[in-house]
Each structure stands twice: as structure tokens, then as C-alpha cells.
Backbone as a printed PyTorch tensor [residue, N CA C, xyz], in Angstrom:
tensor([[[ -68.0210,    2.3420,   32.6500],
         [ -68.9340,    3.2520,   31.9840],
         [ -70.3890,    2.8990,   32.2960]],

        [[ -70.6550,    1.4800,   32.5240],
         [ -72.2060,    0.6510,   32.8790],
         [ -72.3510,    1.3580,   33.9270]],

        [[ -71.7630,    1.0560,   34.9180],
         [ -71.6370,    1.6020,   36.2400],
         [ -71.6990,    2.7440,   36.3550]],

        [[ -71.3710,    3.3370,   35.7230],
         [ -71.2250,    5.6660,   36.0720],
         [ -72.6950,    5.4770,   35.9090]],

        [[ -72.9240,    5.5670,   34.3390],
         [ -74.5910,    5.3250,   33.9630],
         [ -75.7080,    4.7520,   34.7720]],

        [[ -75.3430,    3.5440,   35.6750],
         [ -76.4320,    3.0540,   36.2000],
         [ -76.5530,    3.9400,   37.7740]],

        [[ -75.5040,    4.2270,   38.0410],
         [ -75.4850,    5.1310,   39.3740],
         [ -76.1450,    6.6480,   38.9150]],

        [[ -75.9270,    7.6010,   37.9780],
         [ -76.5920,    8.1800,   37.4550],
         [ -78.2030,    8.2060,   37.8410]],

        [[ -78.4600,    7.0560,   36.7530],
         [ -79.8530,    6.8280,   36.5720],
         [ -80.7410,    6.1450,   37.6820]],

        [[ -79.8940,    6.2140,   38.6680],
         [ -80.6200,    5.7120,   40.0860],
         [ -80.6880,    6.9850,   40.9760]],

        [[ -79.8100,    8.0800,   41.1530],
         [ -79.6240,    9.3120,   41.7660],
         [ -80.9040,    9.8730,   41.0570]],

        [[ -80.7480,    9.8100,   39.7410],
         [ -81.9560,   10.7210,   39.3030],
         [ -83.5660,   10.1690,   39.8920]],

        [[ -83.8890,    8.8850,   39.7480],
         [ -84.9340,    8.3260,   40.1250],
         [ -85.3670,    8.1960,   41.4540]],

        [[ -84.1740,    8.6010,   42.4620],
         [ -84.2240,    8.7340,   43.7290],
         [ -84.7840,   10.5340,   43.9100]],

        [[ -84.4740,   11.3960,   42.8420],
         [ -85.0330,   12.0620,   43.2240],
         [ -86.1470,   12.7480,   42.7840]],

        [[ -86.9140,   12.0270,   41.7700],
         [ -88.3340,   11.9770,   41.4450],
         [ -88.9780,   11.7700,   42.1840]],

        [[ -90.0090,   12.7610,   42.8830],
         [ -91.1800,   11.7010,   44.0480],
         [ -92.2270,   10.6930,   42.9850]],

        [[ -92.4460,    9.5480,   43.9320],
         [ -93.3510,    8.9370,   43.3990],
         [ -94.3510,    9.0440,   43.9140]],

        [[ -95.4520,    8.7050,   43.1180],
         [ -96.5650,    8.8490,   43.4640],
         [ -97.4290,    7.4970,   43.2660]],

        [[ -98.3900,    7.3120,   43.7460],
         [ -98.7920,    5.8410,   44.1480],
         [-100.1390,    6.1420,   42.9000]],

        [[-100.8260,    5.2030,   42.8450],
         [-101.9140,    4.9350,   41.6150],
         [-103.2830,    5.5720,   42.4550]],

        [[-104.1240,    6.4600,   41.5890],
         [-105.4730,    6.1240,   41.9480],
         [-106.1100,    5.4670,   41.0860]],

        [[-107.3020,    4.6960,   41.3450],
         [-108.2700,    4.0760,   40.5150],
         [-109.4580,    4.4130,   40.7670]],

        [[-109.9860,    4.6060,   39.4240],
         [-111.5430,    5.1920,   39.5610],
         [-112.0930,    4.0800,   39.5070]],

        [[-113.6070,    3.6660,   40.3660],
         [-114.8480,    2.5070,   40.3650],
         [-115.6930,    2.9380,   39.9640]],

        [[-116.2810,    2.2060,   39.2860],
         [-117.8040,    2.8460,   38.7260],
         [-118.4120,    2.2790,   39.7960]],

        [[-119.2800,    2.6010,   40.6960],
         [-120.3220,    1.8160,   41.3580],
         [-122.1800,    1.9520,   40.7570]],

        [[-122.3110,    0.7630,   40.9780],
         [-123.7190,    0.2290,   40.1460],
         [-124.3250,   -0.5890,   41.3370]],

        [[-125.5320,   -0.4830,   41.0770],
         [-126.3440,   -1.7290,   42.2720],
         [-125.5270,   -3.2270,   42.0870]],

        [[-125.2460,   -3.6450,   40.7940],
         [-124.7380,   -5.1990,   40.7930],
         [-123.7120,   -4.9400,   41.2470]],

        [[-122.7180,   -3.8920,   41.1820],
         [-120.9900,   -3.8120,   41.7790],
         [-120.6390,   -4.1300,   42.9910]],

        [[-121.8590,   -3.5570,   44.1660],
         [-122.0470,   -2.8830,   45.5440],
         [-122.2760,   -4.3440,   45.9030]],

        [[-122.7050,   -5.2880,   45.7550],
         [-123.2210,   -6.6840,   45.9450],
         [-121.9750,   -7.8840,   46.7880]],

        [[-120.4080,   -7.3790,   45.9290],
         [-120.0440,   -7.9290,   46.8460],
         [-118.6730,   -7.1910,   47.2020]],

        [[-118.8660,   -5.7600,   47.0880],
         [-117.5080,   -4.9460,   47.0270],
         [-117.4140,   -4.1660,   48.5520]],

        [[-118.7230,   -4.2540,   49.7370],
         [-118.0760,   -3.6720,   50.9150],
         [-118.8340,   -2.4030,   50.8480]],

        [[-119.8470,   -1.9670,   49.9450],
         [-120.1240,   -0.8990,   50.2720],
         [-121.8870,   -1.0650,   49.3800]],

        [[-122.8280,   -0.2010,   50.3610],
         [-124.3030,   -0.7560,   50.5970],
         [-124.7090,    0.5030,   50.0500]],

        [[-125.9780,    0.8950,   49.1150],
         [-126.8300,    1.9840,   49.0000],
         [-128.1060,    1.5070,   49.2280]],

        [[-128.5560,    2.5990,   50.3160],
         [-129.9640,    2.3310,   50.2170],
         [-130.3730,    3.5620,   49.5610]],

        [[-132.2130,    2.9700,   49.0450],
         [-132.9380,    4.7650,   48.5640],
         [-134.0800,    4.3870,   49.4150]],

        [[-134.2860,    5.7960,   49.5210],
         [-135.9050,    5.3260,   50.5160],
         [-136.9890,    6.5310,   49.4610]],

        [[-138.0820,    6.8380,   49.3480],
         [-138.9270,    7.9670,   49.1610],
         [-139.3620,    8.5390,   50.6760]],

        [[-138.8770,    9.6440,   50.5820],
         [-139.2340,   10.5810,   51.6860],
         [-140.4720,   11.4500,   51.3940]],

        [[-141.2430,   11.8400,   52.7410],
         [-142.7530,   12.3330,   52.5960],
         [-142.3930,   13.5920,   51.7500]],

        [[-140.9120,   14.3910,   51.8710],
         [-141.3560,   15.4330,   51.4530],
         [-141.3010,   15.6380,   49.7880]],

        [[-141.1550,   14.3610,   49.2330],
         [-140.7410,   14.3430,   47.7220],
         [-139.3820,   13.8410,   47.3050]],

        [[-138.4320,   13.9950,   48.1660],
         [-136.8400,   13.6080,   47.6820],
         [-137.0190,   12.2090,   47.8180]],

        [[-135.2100,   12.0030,   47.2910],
         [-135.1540,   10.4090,   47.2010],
         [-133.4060,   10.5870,   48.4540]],

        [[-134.2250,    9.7370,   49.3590],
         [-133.0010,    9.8260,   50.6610],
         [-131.8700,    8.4790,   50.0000]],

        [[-130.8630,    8.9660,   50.2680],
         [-129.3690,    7.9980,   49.9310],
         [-128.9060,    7.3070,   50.7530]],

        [[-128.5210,    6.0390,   51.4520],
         [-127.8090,    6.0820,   52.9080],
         [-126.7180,    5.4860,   52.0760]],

        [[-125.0880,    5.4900,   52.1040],
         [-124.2020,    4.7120,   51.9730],
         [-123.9300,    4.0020,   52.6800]],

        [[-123.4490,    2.7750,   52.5680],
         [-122.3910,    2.7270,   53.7450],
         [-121.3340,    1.6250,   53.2150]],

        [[-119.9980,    2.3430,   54.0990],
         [-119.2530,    1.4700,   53.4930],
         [-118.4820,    0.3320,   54.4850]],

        [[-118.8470,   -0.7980,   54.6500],
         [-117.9790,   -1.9030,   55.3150],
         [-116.7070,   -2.0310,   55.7970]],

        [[-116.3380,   -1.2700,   56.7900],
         [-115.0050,   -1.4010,   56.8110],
         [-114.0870,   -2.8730,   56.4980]],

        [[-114.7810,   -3.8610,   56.9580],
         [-113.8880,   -5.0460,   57.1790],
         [-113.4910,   -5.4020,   55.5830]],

        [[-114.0510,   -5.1510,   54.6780],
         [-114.3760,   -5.5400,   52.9260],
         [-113.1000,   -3.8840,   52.5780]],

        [[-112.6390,   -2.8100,   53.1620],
         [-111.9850,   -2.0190,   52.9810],
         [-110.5960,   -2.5000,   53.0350]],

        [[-109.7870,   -1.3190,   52.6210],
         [-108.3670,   -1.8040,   52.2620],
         [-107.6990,   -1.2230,   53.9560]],

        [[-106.8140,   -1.8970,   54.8010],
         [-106.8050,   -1.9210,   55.6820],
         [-105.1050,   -2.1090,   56.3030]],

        [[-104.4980,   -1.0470,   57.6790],
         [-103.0240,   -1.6980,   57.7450],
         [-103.3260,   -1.9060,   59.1750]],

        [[-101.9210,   -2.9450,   59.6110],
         [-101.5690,   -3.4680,   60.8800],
         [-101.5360,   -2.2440,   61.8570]],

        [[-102.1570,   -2.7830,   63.0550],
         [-101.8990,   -1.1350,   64.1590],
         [-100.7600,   -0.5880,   64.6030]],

        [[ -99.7300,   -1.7090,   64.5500],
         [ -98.1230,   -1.2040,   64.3950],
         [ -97.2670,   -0.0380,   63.0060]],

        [[ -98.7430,   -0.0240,   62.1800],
         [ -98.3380,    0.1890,   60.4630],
         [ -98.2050,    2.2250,   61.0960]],

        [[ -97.3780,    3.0860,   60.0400],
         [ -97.5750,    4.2250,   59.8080],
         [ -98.4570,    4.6840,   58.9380]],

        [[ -99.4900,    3.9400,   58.3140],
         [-100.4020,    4.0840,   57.4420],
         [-101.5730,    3.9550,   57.8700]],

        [[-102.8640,    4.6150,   57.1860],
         [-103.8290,    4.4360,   57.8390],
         [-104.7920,    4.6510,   56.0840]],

        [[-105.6840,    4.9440,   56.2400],
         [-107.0970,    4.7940,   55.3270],
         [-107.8040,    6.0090,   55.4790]],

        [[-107.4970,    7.2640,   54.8490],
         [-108.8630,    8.1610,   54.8160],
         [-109.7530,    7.8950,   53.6600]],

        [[-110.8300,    8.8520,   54.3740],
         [-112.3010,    8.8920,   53.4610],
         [-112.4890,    9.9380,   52.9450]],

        [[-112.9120,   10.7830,   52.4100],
         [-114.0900,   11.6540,   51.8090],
         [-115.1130,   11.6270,   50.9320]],

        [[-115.9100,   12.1860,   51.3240],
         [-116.9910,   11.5360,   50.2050],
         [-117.8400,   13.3690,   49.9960]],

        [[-117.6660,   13.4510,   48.7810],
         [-118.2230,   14.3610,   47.9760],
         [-119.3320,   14.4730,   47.0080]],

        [[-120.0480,   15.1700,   47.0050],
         [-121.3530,   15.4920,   46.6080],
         [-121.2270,   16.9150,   45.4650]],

        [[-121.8070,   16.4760,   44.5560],
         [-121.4120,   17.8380,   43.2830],
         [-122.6110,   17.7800,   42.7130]],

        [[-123.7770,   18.7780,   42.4410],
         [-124.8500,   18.8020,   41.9250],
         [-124.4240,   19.8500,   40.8040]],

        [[-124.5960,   19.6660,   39.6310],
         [-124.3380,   20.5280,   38.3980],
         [-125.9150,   20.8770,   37.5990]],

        [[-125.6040,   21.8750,   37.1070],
         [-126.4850,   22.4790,   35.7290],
         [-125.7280,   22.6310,   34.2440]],

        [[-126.6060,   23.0800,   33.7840],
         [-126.1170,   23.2470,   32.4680],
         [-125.0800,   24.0510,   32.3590]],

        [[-125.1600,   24.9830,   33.1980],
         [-124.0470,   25.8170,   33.0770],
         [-122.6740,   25.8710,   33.8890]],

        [[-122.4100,   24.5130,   34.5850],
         [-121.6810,   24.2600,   35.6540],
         [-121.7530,   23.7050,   36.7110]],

        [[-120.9900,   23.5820,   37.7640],
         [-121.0050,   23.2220,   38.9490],
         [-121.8240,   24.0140,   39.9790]],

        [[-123.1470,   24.0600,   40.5420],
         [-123.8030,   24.8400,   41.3040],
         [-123.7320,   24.8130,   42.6170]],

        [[-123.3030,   23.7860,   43.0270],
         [-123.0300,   22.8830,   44.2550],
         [-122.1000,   22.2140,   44.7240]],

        [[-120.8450,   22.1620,   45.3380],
         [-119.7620,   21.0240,   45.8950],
         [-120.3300,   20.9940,   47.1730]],

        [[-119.8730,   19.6900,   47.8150],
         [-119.5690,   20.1260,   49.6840],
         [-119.4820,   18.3850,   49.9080]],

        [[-118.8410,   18.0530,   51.0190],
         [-118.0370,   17.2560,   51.5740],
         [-119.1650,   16.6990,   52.3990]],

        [[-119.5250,   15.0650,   52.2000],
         [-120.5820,   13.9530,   53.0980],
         [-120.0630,   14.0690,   53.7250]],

        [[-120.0140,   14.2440,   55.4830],
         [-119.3390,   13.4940,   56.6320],
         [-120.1420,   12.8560,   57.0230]],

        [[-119.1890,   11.8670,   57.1320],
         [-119.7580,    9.9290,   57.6710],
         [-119.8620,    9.8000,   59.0530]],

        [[-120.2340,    9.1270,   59.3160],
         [-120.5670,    8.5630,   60.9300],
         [-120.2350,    6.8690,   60.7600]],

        [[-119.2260,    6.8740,   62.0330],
         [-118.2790,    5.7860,   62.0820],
         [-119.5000,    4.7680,   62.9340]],

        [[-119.4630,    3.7060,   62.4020],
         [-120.7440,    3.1430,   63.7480],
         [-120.9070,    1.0620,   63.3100]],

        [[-120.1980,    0.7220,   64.7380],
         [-119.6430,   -0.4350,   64.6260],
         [-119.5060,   -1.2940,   62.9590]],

        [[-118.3000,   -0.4310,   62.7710],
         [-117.5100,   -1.8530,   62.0280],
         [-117.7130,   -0.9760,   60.3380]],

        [[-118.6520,    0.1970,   60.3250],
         [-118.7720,    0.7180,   58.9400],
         [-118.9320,    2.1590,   59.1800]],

        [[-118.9510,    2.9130,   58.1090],
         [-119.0710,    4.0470,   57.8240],
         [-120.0750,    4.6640,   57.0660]],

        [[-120.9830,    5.6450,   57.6890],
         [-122.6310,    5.6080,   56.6020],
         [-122.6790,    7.2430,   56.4120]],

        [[-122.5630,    7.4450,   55.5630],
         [-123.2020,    8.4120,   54.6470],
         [-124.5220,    8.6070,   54.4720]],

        [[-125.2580,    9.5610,   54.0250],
         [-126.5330,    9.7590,   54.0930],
         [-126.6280,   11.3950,   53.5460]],

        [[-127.6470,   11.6260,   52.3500],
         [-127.8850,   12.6160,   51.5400],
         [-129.2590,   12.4170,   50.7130]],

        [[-130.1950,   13.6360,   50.3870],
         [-131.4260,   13.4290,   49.9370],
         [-131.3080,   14.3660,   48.7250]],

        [[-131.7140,   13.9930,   47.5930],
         [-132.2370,   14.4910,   46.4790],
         [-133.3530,   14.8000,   45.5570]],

        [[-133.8950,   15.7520,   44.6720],
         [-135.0950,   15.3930,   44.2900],
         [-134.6230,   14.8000,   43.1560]],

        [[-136.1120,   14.2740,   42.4570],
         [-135.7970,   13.5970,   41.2990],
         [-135.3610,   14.3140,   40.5180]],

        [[-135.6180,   15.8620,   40.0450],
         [-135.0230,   16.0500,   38.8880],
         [-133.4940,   16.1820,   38.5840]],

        [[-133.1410,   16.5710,   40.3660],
         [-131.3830,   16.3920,   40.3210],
         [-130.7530,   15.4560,   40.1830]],

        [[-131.1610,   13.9800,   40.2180],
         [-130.3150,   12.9060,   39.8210],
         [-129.7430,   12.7330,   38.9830]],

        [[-130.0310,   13.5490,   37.8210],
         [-128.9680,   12.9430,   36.3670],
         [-127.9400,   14.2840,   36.6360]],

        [[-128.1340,   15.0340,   37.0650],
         [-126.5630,   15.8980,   37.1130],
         [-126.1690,   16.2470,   38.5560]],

        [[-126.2760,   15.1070,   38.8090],
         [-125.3260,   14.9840,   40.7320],
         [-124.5070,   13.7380,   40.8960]],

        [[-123.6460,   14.2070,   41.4440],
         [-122.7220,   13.4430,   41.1440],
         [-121.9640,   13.0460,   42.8630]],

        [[-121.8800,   11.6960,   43.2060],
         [-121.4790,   11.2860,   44.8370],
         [-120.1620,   10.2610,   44.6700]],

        [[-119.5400,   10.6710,   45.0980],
         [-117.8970,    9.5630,   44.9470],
         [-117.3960,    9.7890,   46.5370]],

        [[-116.7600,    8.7570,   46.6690],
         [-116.3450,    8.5250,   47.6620],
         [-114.6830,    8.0690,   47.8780]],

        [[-113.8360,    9.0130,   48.2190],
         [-112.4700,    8.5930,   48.2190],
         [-111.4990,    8.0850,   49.0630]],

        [[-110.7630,    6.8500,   49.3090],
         [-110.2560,    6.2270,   49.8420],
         [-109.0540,    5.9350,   49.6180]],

        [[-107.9210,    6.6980,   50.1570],
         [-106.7910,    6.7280,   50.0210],
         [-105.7570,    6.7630,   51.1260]],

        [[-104.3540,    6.4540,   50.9550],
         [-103.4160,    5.9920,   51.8030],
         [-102.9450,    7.2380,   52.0240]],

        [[-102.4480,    7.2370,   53.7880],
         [-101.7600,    8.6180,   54.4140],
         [-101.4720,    7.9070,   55.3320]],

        [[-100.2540,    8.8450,   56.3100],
         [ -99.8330,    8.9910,   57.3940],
         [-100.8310,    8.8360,   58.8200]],

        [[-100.5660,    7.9280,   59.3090],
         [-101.5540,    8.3680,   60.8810],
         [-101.0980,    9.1690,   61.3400]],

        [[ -99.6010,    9.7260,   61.6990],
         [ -99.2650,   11.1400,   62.4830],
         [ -99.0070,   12.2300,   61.7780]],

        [[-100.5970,   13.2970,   61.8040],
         [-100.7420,   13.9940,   61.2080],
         [ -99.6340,   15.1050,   60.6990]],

        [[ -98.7360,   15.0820,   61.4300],
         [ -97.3610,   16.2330,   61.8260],
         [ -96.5000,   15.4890,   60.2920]],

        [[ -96.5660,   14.1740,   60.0030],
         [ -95.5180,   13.7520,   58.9350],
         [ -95.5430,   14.4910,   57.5550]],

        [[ -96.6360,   15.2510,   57.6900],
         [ -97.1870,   16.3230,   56.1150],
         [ -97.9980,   15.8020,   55.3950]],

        [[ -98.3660,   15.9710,   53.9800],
         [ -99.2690,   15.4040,   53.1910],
         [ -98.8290,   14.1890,   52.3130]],

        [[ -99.3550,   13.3450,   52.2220],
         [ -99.3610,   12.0420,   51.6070],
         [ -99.2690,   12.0940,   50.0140]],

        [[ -98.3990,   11.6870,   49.3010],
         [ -98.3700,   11.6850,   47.4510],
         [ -99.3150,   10.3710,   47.7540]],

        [[ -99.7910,    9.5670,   48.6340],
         [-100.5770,    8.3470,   48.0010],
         [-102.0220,    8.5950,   47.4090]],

        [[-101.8650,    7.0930,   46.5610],
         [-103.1260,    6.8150,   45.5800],
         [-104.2360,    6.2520,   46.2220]],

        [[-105.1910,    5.6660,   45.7640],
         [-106.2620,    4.8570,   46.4210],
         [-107.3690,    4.4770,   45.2960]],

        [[-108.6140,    4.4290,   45.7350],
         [-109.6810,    4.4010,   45.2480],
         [-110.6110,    5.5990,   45.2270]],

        [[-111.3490,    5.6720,   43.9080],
         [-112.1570,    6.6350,   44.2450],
         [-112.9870,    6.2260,   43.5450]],

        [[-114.2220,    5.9080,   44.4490],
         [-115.9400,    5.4940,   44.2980],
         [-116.7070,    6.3120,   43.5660]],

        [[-117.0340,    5.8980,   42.1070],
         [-118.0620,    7.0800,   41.4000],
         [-119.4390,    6.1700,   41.5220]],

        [[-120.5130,    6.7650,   42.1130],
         [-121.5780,    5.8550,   42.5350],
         [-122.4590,    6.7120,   41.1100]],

        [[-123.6110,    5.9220,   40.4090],
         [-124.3770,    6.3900,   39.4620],
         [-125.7890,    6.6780,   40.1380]],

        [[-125.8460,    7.5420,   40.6430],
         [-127.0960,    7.3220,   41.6400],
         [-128.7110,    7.0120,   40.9060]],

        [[-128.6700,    7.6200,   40.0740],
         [-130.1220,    7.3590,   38.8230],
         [-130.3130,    5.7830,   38.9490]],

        [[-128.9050,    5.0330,   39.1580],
         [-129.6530,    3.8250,   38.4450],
         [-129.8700,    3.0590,   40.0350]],

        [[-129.2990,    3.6390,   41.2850],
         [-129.9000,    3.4840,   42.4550],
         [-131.2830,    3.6860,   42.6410]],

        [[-131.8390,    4.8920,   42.4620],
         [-132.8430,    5.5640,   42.4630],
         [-134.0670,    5.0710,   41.4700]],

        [[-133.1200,    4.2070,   40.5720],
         [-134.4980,    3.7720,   39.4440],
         [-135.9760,    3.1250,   40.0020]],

        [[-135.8670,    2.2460,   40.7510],
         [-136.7660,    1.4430,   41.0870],
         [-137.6590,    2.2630,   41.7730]],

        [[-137.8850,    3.4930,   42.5730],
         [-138.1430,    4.5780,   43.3140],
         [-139.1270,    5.3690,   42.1330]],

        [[-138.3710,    5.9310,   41.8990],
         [-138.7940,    6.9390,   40.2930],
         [-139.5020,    6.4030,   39.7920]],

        [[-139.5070,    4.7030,   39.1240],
         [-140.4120,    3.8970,   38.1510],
         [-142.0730,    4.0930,   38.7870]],

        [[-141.7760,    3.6290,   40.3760],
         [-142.7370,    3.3650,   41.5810],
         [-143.6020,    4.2430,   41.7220]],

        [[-145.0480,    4.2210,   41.6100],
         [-146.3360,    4.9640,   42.0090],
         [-145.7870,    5.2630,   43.3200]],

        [[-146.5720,    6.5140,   44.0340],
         [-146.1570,    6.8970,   44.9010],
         [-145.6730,    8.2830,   45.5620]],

        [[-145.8520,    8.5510,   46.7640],
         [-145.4280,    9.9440,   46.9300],
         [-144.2400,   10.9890,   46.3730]],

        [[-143.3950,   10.5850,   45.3280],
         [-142.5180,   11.4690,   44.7410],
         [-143.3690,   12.3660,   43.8600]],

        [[-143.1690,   13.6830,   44.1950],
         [-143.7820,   14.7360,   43.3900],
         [-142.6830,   14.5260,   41.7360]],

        [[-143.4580,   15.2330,   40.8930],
         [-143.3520,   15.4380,   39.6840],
         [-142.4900,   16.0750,   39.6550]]])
């Protein structure tokens, strides 16, 4: 009777897909320090505050070149209002020895409702195998408190 039951309850669980974990990061200037991934801010002449990411590959989660797994990215950009989402659209990175850099400009008043994450999750290298149930990481960067030292700063940022 153990046995009917435990064969049962293994058929069934065999045919649940699983799905792998995501985890959300908060990223903060102290986080970025020793986690693999760099923000710069610069003040630009024309008033914005320029972003560069970048993220370290070697400090990334990483498989053997024999592996069927590989590491995608996306990194998304969402500027909101009061009344919603006004803005989505997709960073594309530029691969360039050994990291991956992002780069996006904002003005000051959009920093408290824009929002930049960056997602890093497990898939297939041969694209033909279909879509991936895997989990990963997903980078919520706070950009205001990037940007603070900028904003505080006398200087060419318009009002």
C-alpha cells in the first residue's frame, strides 16, 4: 500500500514542471562594492544625470563551455508618473572585454519614479530547445541614491 502511494506521488510530481527561484537585489552604492556590478553618474552639459552600469562578468553566475546552459541579461528601464507607467524599453548592453555596460541619462526630476533592474537568468544556449522555466537574479538598482552626490553638488544641473 506504501509503495502504490509512493509511486503515485512521484508520477504526479514528475508531472508538475518545476520552476527554478528568482531573487530580487536591492542594489545601493554600498551593495555594488563587492557584488560584480559598477554605477557610475556623471552631470552632463545638457542638464541630465548620465548612468553607466556595468556588470563584471567574472563576479557573475557562470557554466562550463561543455554546459547546455548559459546566462542571459536584460536590463530594463521604466519611467512612471502619477498616473502610471509612461515609459518601458529594454537597455542593450555592449559586451566589452570581460563585462557588460549599460548606459542611460536622466533628468533630475525623473529619478524618484524611474525605475532600472537588470535580469539575469538561466536558459538554454541552443536557442531551438524552447523557452527556459529558469530563475535567476533580478537587479533593482535605486538610482536617487546613485545620483545623490550629483543633485546635492553646485553645478550645471538645471532646476
Amino acid at each position: 500500500m506504501k509503495i502504490r502511494w509512493l509511486a503515485v506521488a512521484f508520477a504526479v510530481l514528475l508531472s508538475v514542471p518545476v520552476q527554478a527561484l528568482t531573487v530580487a537585489e536591492k542594489v545601493t552604492p554600498k551593495w555594488t562594492k563587492v557584488e560584480g556590478i559598477a554605477v557610475e553618474t556623471a552631470k552632463r552639459e545638457d542638464g541630465t544625470i548620465g548612468f553607466t552600469v556595468t556588470r563584471y562578468l567574472d563576479k557573475a553566475r557562470s557554466y562550463p563551455a561543455d554546459s547546455e546552459w548559459t546566462t542571459r541579461r536584460m536590463a530594463h528601464l521604466e519611467l512612471r508618473n502619477p498616473a502610471g507607467v509612461t515609459l518601458s524599453t529594454i537597455v542593450g548592453g555592449q559586451e566589452h572585454k570581460g563585462t557588460v555596460v549599460y548606459w542611460f541619462a536622466l533628468s533630475r526630476e525623473a529619478l524618484n519614479s524611474t525605475r532600472f533592474s537588470l535580469s539575469e537568468y538561466i536558459d538554454y544556449k541552443d536557442p531551438d530547445r524552447g523557452p527556459m522555466l529558469g530563475g535567476g537574479t533580478i537587479y533593482e538598482f535605486n538610482l536617487t541614491e546613485f545620483a545623490a552626490p550629483l543633485v546635492k553638488a553646485p553645478g550645471p544641473l538645471h532646476p
